[in-house]
Short mmCIF file of C-alpha atoms in Angstrom, two decimals:
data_model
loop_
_atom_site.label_atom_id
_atom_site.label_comp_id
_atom_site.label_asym_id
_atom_site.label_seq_id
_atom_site.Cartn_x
_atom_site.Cartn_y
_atom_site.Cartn_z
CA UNK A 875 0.00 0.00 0.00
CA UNK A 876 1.73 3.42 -0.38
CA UNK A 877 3.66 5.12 2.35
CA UNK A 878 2.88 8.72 3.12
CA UNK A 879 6.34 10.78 1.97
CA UNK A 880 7.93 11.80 5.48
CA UNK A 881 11.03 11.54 7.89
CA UNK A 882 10.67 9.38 10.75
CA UNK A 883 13.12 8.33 13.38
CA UNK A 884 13.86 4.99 14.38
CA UNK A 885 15.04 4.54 17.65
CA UNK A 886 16.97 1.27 19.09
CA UNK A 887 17.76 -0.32 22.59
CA UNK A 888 19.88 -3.13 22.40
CA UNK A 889 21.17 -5.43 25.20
CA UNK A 890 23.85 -3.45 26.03
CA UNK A 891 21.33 -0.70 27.37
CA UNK A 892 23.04 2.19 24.89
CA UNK A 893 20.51 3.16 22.64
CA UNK A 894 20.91 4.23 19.05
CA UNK A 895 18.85 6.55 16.46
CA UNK A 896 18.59 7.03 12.89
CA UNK A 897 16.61 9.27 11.03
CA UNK A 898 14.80 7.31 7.67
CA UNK A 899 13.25 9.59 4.94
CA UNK A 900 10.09 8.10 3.08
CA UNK A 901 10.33 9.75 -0.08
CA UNK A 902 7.37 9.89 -2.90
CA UNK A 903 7.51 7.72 -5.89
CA UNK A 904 9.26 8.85 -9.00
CA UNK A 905 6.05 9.24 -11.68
CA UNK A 906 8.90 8.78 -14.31
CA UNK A 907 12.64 8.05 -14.41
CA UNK A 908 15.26 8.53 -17.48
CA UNK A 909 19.02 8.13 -17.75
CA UNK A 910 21.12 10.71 -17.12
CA UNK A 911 22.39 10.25 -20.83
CA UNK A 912 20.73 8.35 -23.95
CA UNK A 913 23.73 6.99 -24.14
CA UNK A 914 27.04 6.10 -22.50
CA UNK A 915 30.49 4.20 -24.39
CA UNK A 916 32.62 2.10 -22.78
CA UNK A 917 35.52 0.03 -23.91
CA UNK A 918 36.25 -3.79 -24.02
CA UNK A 919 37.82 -4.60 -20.47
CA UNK A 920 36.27 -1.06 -18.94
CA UNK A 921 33.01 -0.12 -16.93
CA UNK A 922 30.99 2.51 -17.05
CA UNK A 923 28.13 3.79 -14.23
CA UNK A 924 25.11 4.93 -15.84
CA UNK A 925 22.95 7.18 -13.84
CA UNK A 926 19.52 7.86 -13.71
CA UNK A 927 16.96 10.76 -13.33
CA UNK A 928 14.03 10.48 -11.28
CA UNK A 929 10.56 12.96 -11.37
CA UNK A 930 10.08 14.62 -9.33
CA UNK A 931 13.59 15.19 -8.14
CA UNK A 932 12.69 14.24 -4.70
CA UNK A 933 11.49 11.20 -5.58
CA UNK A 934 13.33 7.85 -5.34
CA UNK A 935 13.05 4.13 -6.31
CA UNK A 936 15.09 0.88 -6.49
CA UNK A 937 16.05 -0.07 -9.93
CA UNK A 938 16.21 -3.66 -11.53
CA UNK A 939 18.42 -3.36 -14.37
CA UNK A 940 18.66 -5.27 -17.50
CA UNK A 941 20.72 -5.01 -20.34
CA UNK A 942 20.00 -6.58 -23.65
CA UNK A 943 22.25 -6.71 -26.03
CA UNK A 944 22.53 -6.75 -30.24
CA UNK A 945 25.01 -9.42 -30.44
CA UNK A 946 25.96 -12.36 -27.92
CA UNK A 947 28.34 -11.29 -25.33
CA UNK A 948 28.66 -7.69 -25.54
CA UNK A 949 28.58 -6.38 -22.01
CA UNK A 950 26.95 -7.33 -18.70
CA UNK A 951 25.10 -4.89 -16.56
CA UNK A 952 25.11 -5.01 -12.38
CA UNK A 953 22.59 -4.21 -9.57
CA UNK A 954 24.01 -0.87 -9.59
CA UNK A 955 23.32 -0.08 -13.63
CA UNK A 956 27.18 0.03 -13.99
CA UNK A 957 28.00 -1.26 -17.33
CA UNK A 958 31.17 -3.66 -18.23
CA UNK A 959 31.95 -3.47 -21.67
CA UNK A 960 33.35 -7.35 -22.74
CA UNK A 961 33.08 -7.11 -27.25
CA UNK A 962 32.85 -4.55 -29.27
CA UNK A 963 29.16 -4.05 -30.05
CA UNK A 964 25.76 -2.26 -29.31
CA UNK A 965 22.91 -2.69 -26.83
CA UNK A 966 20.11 -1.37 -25.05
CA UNK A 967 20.04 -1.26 -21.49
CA UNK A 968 16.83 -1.13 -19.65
CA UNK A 969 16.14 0.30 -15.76
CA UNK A 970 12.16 -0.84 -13.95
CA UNK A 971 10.99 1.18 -11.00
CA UNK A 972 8.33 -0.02 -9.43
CA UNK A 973 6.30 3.18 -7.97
CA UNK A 974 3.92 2.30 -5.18
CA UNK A 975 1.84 4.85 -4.99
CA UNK A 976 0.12 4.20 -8.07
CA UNK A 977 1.21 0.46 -8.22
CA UNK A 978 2.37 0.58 -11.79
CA UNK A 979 6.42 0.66 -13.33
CA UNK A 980 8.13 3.17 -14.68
CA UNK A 981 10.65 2.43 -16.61
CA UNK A 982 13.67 4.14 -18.73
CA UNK A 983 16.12 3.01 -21.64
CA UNK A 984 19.56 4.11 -22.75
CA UNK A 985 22.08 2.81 -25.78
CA UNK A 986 25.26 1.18 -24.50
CA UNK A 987 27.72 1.30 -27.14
CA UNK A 988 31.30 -1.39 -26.65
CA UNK A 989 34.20 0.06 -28.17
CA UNK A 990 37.37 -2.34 -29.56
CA UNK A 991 40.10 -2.15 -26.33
CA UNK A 992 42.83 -0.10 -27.31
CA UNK A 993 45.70 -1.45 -29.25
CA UNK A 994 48.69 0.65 -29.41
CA UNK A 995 49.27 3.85 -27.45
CA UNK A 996 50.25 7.07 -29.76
CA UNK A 997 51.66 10.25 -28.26
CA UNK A 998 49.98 13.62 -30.40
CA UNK A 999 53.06 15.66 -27.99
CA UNK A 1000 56.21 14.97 -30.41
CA UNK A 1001 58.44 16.88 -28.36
CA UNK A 1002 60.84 14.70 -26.16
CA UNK A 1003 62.80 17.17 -24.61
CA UNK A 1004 61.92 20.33 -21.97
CA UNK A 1005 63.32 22.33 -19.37
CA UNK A 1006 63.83 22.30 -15.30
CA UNK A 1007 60.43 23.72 -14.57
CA UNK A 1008 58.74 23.08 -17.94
CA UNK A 1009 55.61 21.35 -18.08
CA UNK A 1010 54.23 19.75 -21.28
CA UNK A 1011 51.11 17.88 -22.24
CA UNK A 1012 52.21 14.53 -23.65
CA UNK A 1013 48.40 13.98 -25.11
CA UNK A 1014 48.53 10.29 -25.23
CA UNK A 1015 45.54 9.02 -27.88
CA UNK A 1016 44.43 5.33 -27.55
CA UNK A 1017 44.25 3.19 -31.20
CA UNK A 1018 42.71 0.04 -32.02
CA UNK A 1019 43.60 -2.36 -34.48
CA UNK A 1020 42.47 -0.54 -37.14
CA UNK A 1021 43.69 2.31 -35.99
CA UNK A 1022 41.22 4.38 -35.24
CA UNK A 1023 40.74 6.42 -31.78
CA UNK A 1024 39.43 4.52 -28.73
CA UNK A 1025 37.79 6.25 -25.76
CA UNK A 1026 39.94 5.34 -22.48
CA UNK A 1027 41.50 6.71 -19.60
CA UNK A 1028 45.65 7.25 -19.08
CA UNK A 1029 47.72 6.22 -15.90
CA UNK A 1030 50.81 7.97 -16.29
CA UNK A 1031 54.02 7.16 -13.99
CA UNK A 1032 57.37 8.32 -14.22
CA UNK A 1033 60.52 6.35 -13.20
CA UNK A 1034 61.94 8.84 -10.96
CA UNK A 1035 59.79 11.40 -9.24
CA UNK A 1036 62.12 13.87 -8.53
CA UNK A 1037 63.34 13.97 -11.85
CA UNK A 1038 59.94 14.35 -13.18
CA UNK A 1039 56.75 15.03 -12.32
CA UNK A 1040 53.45 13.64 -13.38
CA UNK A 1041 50.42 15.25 -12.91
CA UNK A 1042 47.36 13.44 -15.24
CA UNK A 1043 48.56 13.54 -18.51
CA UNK A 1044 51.53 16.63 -18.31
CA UNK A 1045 54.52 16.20 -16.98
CA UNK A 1046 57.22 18.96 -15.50
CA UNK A 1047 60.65 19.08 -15.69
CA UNK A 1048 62.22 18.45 -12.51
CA UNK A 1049 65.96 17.83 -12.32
CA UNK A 1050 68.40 17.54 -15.45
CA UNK A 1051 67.89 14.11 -16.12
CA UNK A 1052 66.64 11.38 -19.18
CA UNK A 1053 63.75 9.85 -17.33
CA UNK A 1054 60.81 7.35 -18.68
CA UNK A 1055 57.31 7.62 -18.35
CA UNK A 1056 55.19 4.84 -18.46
CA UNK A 1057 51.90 5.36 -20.43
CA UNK A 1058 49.34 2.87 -19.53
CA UNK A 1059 45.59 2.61 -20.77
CA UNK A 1060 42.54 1.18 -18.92
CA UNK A 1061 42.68 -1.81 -20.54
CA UNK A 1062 46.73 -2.61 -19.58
CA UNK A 1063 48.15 -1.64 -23.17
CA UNK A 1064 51.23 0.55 -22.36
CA UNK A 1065 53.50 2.91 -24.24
CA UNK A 1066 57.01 3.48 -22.33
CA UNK A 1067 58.74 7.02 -24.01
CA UNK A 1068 62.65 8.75 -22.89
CA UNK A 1069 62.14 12.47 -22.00
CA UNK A 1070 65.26 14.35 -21.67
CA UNK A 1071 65.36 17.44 -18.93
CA UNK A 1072 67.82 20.01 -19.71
CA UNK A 1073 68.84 23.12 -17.86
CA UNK A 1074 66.35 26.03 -18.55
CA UNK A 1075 68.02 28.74 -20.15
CA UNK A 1076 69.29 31.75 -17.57
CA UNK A 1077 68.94 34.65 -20.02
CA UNK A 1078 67.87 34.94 -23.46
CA UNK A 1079 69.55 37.36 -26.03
CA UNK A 1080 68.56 38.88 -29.17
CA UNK A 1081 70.68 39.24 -32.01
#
């Protein structure tokens, strides 16, 4: 039957004679719910968490997820709605609120699109060299087979931090030194690249 939207507190007295409290909030049925996005990509080997919209805004609901894919074995979707990509393809997954006010579902739908994993690792920075101090962008881009670009995220680590520091993808000059930084994707595909760090320059002259 429904519950009247309110906050309530629930009080407890266990054994050990020290009660405890908690406050619960009854909130009001979502009369409709949509994903955050129509659609979300993820890559083979990654995850993704979808999120979803509920009206009113102060309305809530537990989800049942289900994802149903174009092709055999394209991703698998959790209690959560978070989305692991496993092959390339397409798929739509669906989210079922049950709103018990009106006894009735609401429900919502969103494409999940499964990139290829990357391949290869490609650095758009060409420069290998910069100064004590410097900080460049080395703007690594993720490939597949085919070579085309592949959504992902970068881990990038140095091998000496105090020749070199790394701060997302950009790293500053530190020290003079010739360290390597290790380029890694989500997916464990790695690019190792030498930077050199030379002395910056102490004045500049014009001829």
């Amino acid at each position: 039957p429904p519950v009247a939207k309110r906050t309530t507190t629930v009080r407890v007295k266990p054994f050990t004679n020290k009660p405890a409290a908690c406050q619960v909030r009854v909130a009001s049925a979502p009369e409709a719910v949509s994903f955050a996005a129509g659609s979300y990509t993820v890559s083979e080997g990654e995850s993704v968490q979808t999120q979803l919209v509920f009206t009113p805004s102060d309305s809530f609901g537990h989800a049942a997820y289900r994802f149903v894919p174009d092709s055999d074995g394209v991703a698998e979707a959790d209690a959560s709605g978070k989305v692991s990509g496993i092959a390339a393809g397409t798929g739509t997954l669906y989210a079922t609120v049950y709103d018990h006010e009106n006894d009735r579902y609401v429900s919502a739908s969103c494409l999940i699109t499964v990139a290829p994993a990357p391949v290869t690792i490609h650095l758009m920075q060409t420069r290998r060299n910069l100064g004590i101090g410097e900080t460049i962008d080395l703007m690594p881009v993720a490939l597949d087979g085919r070579g085309n670009p592949v959504d992902t995220t970068f881990t990038l680590k140095t091998s000496n931090i105090y020749q070199l520091q790394v701060t997302g993808t950009k790293v500053k000059g530190l020290r003079y030194s010739t360290p390597t930084v290790t380029v890694t994707a989500a997916n464990g595909a790695t690019l190792q690249v030498k930077l050199s760090v030379t002395y910056a320059p102490g004045t500049v002259k014009l001829s």
